[in-house]
Coordinates of C-alpha atoms in Angstrom, one line a residue:
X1 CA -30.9 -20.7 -1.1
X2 CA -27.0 -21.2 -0.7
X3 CA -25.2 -24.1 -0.5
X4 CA -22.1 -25.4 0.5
X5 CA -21.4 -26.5 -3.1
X6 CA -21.9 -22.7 -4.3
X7 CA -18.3 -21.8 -1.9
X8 CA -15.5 -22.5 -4.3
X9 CA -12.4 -21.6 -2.6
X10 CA -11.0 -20.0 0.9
X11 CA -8.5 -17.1 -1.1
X12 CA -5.2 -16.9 0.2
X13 CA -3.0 -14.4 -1.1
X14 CA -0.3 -11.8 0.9
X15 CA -3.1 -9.4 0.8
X16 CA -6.0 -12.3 2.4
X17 CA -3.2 -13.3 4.8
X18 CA -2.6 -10.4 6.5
X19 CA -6.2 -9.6 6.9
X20 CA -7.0 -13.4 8.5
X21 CA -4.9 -11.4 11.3
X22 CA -7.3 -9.1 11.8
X23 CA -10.4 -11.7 11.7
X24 CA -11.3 -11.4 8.3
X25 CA -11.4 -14.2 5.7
X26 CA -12.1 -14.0 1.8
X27 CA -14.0 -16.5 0.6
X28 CA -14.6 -16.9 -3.8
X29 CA -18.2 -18.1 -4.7
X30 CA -20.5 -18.3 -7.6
X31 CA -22.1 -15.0 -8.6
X32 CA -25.6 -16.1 -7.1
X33 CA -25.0 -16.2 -3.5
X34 CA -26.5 -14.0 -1.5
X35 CA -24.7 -12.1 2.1
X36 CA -27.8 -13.9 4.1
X37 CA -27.2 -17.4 2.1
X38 CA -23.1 -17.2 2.9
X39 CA -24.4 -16.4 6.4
X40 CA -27.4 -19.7 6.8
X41 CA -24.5 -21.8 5.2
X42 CA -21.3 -20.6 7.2
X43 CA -23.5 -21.2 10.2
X44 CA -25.2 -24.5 9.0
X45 CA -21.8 -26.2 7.8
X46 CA -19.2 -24.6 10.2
X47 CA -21.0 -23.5 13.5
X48 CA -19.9 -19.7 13.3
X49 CA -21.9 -16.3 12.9
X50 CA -19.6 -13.8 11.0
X51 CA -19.7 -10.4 12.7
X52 CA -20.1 -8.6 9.5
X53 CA -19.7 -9.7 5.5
X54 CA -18.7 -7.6 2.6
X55 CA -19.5 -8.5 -1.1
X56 CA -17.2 -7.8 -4.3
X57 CA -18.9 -9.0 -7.5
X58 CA -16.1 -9.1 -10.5
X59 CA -17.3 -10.2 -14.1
X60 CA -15.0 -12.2 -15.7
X61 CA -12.4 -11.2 -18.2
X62 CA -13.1 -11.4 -22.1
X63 CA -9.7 -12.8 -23.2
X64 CA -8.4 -14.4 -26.9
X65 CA -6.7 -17.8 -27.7
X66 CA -5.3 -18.4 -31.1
X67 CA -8.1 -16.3 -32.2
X68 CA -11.0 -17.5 -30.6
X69 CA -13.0 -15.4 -28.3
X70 CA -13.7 -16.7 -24.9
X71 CA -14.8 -15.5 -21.3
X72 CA -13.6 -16.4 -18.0
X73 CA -16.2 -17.3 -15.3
X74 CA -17.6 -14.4 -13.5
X75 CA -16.7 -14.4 -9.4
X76 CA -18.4 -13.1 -6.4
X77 CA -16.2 -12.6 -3.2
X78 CA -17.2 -12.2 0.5
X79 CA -14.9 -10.6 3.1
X80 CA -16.2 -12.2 6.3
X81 CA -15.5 -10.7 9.5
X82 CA -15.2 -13.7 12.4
X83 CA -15.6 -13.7 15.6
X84 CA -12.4 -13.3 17.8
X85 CA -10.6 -16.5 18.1
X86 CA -12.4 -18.1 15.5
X87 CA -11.4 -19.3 12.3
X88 CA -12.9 -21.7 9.2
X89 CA -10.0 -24.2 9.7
X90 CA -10.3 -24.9 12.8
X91 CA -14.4 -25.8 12.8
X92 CA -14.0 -28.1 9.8
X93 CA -15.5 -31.9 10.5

């Protein structure tokens, strides 16, 4: 079951902001959310039923610093589509 803790950040780029003009936002999470557990929780915390939600699962990057081997978190992302006229910013309490 998602949570509202599990939503780490609404992404805005150039590429996020031109699509928020066409309804869509992107929304980073933790890798074990689910489409229906975005959907209970956008609908639980913010009062809205997206339209339609993409998923795009990226495993994190294996990098080096000063010789150590490390590995940065993997992400999850969600292209939600919103209703016409509605957007996240303006249903937050």
């Amino acid at each position: 079951m998602a949570d509202i803790t599990d939503i780490k950040t609404i992404i805005y780029t150039e590429k996020t902001l031109g699509l928020q003009e066409q309804g869509v936002v992107v929304i980073q999470t933790s890798p074990k959310v689910t489409k229906n557990g975005l959907k209970e929780v956008l609908k639980e915390y913010f009062g809205v039923t997206p339209l339609r939600i993409n998923s795009l699962r990226i495993d994190g990057k294996v990098k080096r610093f000063r010789g150590k081997v490390g590995q940065r978190d993997d992400i999850k992302k969600f292209y939600v589509k919103l209703p016409e006229g509605v957007s996240l910013e303006n249903t937050e309490a």
